[in-house]
Coordinates of C-alpha atoms in Angstrom, one line a residue:
M175 CA 325.9 183.3 404.3
W176 CA 322.6 182.4 406.0
R177 CA 324.5 181.1 409.2
F178 CA 327.5 183.5 408.8
H179 CA 327.3 185.1 412.3
G180 CA 328.4 184.7 416.0
V181 CA 332.0 184.4 415.1
S182 CA 334.7 186.7 415.5
V183 CA 335.9 189.0 412.6
P184 CA 339.1 186.9 411.9
Q185 CA 337.1 183.7 412.1
A186 CA 334.7 185.3 409.4
R187 CA 337.4 186.4 407.1
S188 CA 338.9 182.9 407.3
L189 CA 335.8 181.5 405.7
I190 CA 335.7 184.1 402.9
D191 CA 339.4 183.5 402.2
A192 CA 338.5 179.6 401.9
A193 CA 335.7 180.6 399.5
F194 CA 338.3 182.6 397.5
G195 CA 340.5 179.7 397.6
A196 CA 337.9 177.2 396.1
G197 CA 337.4 179.7 393.3
I198 CA 334.0 181.2 394.9
T199 CA 333.3 184.8 394.1
L200 CA 329.5 185.0 394.5
F201 CA 328.5 185.7 398.1
D202 CA 325.0 185.6 398.7
T203 CA 323.4 187.1 402.1
A204 CA 320.2 188.6 403.3
D205 CA 318.9 191.0 405.8
I206 CA 317.1 188.2 407.8
Y207 CA 320.1 186.0 408.0
G208 CA 321.3 185.7 411.6
F209 CA 317.8 185.9 412.8
N210 CA 317.1 183.1 415.2
G211 CA 313.2 184.0 415.9
S212 CA 313.5 186.7 418.2
E213 CA 316.6 188.5 417.7
G214 CA 319.7 188.7 415.1
F215 CA 318.1 190.4 412.4
G216 CA 320.9 191.9 410.2
D217 CA 323.5 190.1 412.0
A218 CA 325.1 188.3 408.9
E219 CA 325.3 191.5 407.0
T220 CA 326.7 193.2 409.9
L221 CA 329.5 190.4 410.2
L222 CA 330.2 190.7 406.5
G223 CA 330.5 194.6 407.0
Q224 CA 332.8 194.4 409.9
V225 CA 335.0 192.2 407.6
F226 CA 335.1 194.7 404.9
S227 CA 335.9 197.6 407.3
E228 CA 338.8 195.6 408.5
T229 CA 340.1 194.5 405.1
P230 CA 339.9 197.3 402.4
G231 CA 339.8 196.1 399.0
L232 CA 338.3 192.8 399.8
R233 CA 334.8 193.9 398.6
S234 CA 336.1 194.7 395.3
K235 CA 337.1 190.8 394.9
M236 CA 333.5 189.4 395.0
V237 CA 330.1 189.6 393.6
L238 CA 327.9 190.8 396.5
A239 CA 324.4 189.7 396.6
T240 CA 321.8 190.4 399.4
K241 CA 317.9 190.1 399.6
G242 CA 315.1 191.7 401.6
G243 CA 311.5 191.7 401.9
I244 CA 310.9 189.5 404.7
I245 CA 309.7 191.1 408.2
P246 CA 309.5 188.6 411.0
G247 CA 305.7 188.5 412.2
V248 CA 304.4 190.3 408.9
P249 CA 306.0 188.2 407.1
Y250 CA 306.4 190.0 403.7
N251 CA 306.4 193.4 402.5
S252 CA 307.4 194.5 399.1
S253 CA 305.8 197.9 399.0
A254 CA 308.1 200.5 397.4
E255 CA 308.8 202.2 400.4
Y256 CA 309.8 199.1 402.5
L257 CA 312.1 197.8 399.8
S258 CA 313.9 201.2 399.6
Q259 CA 314.2 201.1 403.2
A260 CA 315.4 197.7 403.4
L261 CA 318.0 198.3 400.8
D262 CA 319.3 201.0 402.7
A263 CA 319.5 199.3 405.9
S264 CA 321.5 196.5 404.2
L265 CA 323.9 198.9 402.6
S266 CA 324.6 200.6 405.9
R267 CA 325.1 197.3 407.9
L268 CA 327.3 196.1 405.0
Q269 CA 329.3 199.3 405.1
V270 CA 329.0 199.7 401.4
E271 CA 327.4 201.9 398.7
H272 CA 326.5 199.4 396.2
V273 CA 325.6 195.8 396.0
D274 CA 325.9 193.8 392.5
L275 CA 322.6 191.9 393.0
W276 CA 319.8 192.6 395.1
Q277 CA 316.7 190.2 395.2
I278 CA 313.3 190.0 396.7
H279 CA 313.7 187.4 399.4
R280 CA 309.9 186.1 399.2
P281 CA 306.8 187.1 397.3
D282 CA 304.7 189.7 398.9
I283 CA 301.2 188.6 397.5
L284 CA 299.6 192.0 398.4
T285 CA 302.0 194.4 396.4
H286 CA 301.2 194.8 392.7
P287 CA 304.0 194.0 390.4
D288 CA 303.8 197.5 389.0
E289 CA 304.8 198.9 392.4
I290 CA 307.5 196.3 393.0
A291 CA 309.0 197.0 389.7
R292 CA 309.2 200.8 390.2
A293 CA 311.0 199.9 393.3
L294 CA 313.6 197.7 391.8
Q295 CA 314.2 200.2 388.9
D296 CA 314.9 202.9 391.3
M297 CA 317.4 200.8 393.0
V298 CA 319.3 200.5 389.8
T299 CA 318.9 204.0 388.6
T300 CA 320.2 205.3 391.9
G301 CA 323.5 203.1 391.5
K302 CA 322.8 201.4 394.8
V303 CA 322.2 198.1 393.0
G304 CA 324.0 196.5 389.8
A305 CA 321.2 194.3 389.0
V306 CA 317.7 192.8 390.5
G307 CA 316.2 189.3 390.8
V308 CA 314.1 187.2 392.9
S309 CA 314.2 184.4 395.4
N310 CA 311.2 181.8 396.0
F311 CA 309.0 183.3 393.6
T312 CA 306.5 181.0 391.2
Q313 CA 307.0 180.9 387.4
A314 CA 303.9 183.1 387.1
Q315 CA 305.0 185.6 389.9
I316 CA 308.4 185.9 387.9
A317 CA 306.7 186.5 384.5
A318 CA 304.1 188.9 385.9
L319 CA 307.1 191.0 387.5
R320 CA 309.3 190.7 384.3
A321 CA 306.3 192.0 382.4
A322 CA 306.4 195.4 384.6
L323 CA 310.1 195.7 384.6
D324 CA 311.9 198.2 381.8
I325 CA 315.3 196.4 383.2
P326 CA 316.0 192.7 383.2
L327 CA 315.2 190.4 385.9
V328 CA 318.6 188.6 386.0
S329 CA 318.3 185.9 388.7
S330 CA 315.9 183.7 390.4
Q331 CA 316.9 181.9 393.9
P332 CA 314.9 178.6 394.2
E333 CA 315.3 175.5 396.2
F334 CA 317.0 172.9 394.3
S335 CA 318.8 169.7 395.1
P336 CA 318.8 166.0 394.2
L337 CA 316.0 165.8 396.8
H338 CA 314.2 168.8 395.4
L339 CA 313.4 168.8 391.9
D340 CA 310.5 171.2 391.4
P341 CA 312.2 173.8 389.2
V342 CA 313.2 171.1 386.8
L343 CA 309.7 169.7 386.6
N344 CA 307.6 173.1 386.8
G345 CA 309.2 174.8 384.0
E346 CA 311.1 177.3 386.1
F347 CA 314.4 176.2 384.8
D348 CA 313.2 176.5 381.2
D349 CA 311.9 179.9 381.6
A350 CA 315.4 180.8 383.0
V351 CA 317.1 179.6 380.0
Q352 CA 314.7 181.2 377.5
N353 CA 315.0 184.7 379.3
G354 CA 318.7 184.3 380.5
M355 CA 318.3 184.3 384.1
A356 CA 320.8 183.0 386.4
I357 CA 319.7 180.5 389.0
L358 CA 321.1 180.4 392.4
A359 CA 320.2 177.2 394.1
W360 CA 319.5 177.2 397.7
S361 CA 319.8 174.1 399.9
P362 CA 321.5 172.0 397.3
L363 CA 322.4 169.3 399.9
G364 CA 318.6 169.0 400.9
G365 CA 318.7 170.6 404.3
G366 CA 321.5 168.2 405.2
R367 CA 319.5 165.2 404.2
I368 CA 321.9 164.1 401.4
A369 CA 324.6 164.0 404.2
S370 CA 322.7 162.0 406.7
P371 CA 320.0 160.1 404.8
S372 CA 317.2 158.8 406.9
N373 CA 314.8 157.1 404.8
E374 CA 314.6 154.9 401.9
R375 CA 314.5 157.5 399.1
E376 CA 317.3 159.5 400.6
Q377 CA 319.6 156.7 401.0
A378 CA 318.9 155.7 397.2
V379 CA 319.7 159.2 396.4
A380 CA 323.0 159.1 398.5
Q381 CA 324.0 155.9 396.8
A382 CA 323.5 157.2 393.5
L383 CA 325.6 160.0 394.2
D384 CA 328.3 157.9 396.0
Q385 CA 328.6 156.1 392.9
V386 CA 330.1 159.2 391.2
A387 CA 331.8 160.5 394.1
S388 CA 333.8 157.2 394.3
Q389 CA 334.5 157.4 390.5
F390 CA 336.1 161.1 390.8
D391 CA 337.4 160.7 394.3
V392 CA 335.3 163.5 395.6
S393 CA 332.9 163.8 398.6
R394 CA 329.2 163.0 398.2
A395 CA 328.5 166.7 398.9
V396 CA 330.7 167.8 395.9
A397 CA 328.9 165.2 393.9
A398 CA 325.5 166.9 394.9
F399 CA 326.7 170.2 394.2
S400 CA 328.1 169.1 390.8
W401 CA 324.8 167.3 389.9
V402 CA 323.2 170.6 390.6
A403 CA 325.3 172.7 388.5
A404 CA 325.1 170.1 385.6
H405 CA 321.7 171.3 384.3
P406 CA 321.9 173.3 381.2
A407 CA 320.4 176.3 383.3
R408 CA 323.7 176.3 385.1
P409 CA 322.3 176.8 388.6
I410 CA 324.8 178.1 391.0
P411 CA 324.7 175.7 394.2
I412 CA 324.5 178.1 397.2
V413 CA 326.9 176.4 399.8
G414 CA 326.0 177.2 403.5
S415 CA 328.8 175.6 405.2
Q416 CA 330.7 177.5 407.9
T417 CA 333.6 175.2 408.1
A418 CA 336.7 176.3 405.8
Q419 CA 337.7 172.8 405.0
R420 CA 334.1 172.0 403.8
I421 CA 334.2 175.2 401.9
G422 CA 337.5 174.2 400.4
E423 CA 336.2 171.1 399.0
L424 CA 334.3 173.1 396.6
A425 CA 337.5 173.3 394.3
D426 CA 337.0 169.5 393.5
L427 CA 333.8 170.6 391.7
A428 CA 335.5 170.6 388.3
K429 CA 336.8 167.1 388.7
V430 CA 333.2 165.7 388.2
E431 CA 332.0 164.7 384.7
W432 CA 328.3 163.5 384.6
T433 CA 327.1 161.1 381.9
R434 CA 323.5 161.1 381.0
S435 CA 322.9 157.6 382.7
A436 CA 324.5 158.7 386.0
W437 CA 322.6 162.2 386.2
Y438 CA 319.3 160.4 385.4
S439 CA 320.1 157.8 388.0
V440 CA 320.1 160.5 390.8
M441 CA 316.8 162.0 389.5
Q442 CA 315.0 158.7 389.4
A443 CA 316.3 157.6 392.7
S444 CA 314.8 161.1 394.1
M445 CA 311.5 160.3 392.0
G446 CA 311.2 156.7 393.3
K447 CA 310.5 155.5 389.9
P448 CA 312.0 155.3 386.5
L449 CA 311.5 158.0 384.0
P450 CA 308.7 157.0 381.1

C-alpha cells in the first residue's frame, strides 16, 4: 500500500475489493507510505482508516500489517520511546485498536537490540499488536534481535524479485525456514524493470518469465509473482499496483506450476551466468 493515497475513499475501497476478489487477505502498509519527500507522512494509513470508518466489518476480513521506525531527515529511530509513539500514531490514523503484524521498517544501528526487544514485547503484551517482525534487516541484525526477544520474530520483509536475488544467496531465506519466519517480499517486479526491461540482463529475465507466462496463459507480472512464491521459504509477494484490473490478475497465480528447469532458468538469466 505504499502508493495507496491521493484518491477518494470509494476509489480506495475498490482497490481493496479487487484484492479480496483475487484472494488477497494480507494488507501491508507503513507510517511513511504516502510521504513524497516533503509532506504526506501517514497518508496511506489515514486513507485506509477512512475506508474502515465508512465500511464497518471490513477490518476483520484482513490481516493488517504496518511498519514504523523511519523519520524523514533522521532517518531511523528504534528507541523504545519512539517505537511506542509510532505505533500509537499508526493506530490512530488507521482508526483501529490492534494490528495483526507490526514491523520495524529499517534497522536503527544506534539502538541496542535489548531496547528494541522490550518495545516490541510491550506492543504485544498491551494487545496493540498481534505479532512482530522486521523489514530490511540483515541476517545478523535479525539474529541479534531474535536472541533478545522472549516472543517470536514472525516475519522479515526484504527486497526480492527475479532481478534481486540477495535473500536467496545470503542465507536469509534459509534462516527464515529454520526459524519459521514468514517472508514478505517487496518490489517483486524489480521496481517496474520486469515490466519494462531496459538492458540485456533485464530482457533475458523477461524472456525467461515470458516462456512460463505463455505456457500458462498469464501475464509476465503474474509469472514473476509466482516465481517469487515458488521458493520453499514461501515468500509472499507484496503487490504495489493501484489498478483494480492488475490487482485482480493475482487470482491467476495458482495457474502457474514451476519446473526446476524453468525456475532456475530465470535465476541464471538474472545472474548472467550458469550455475556451477
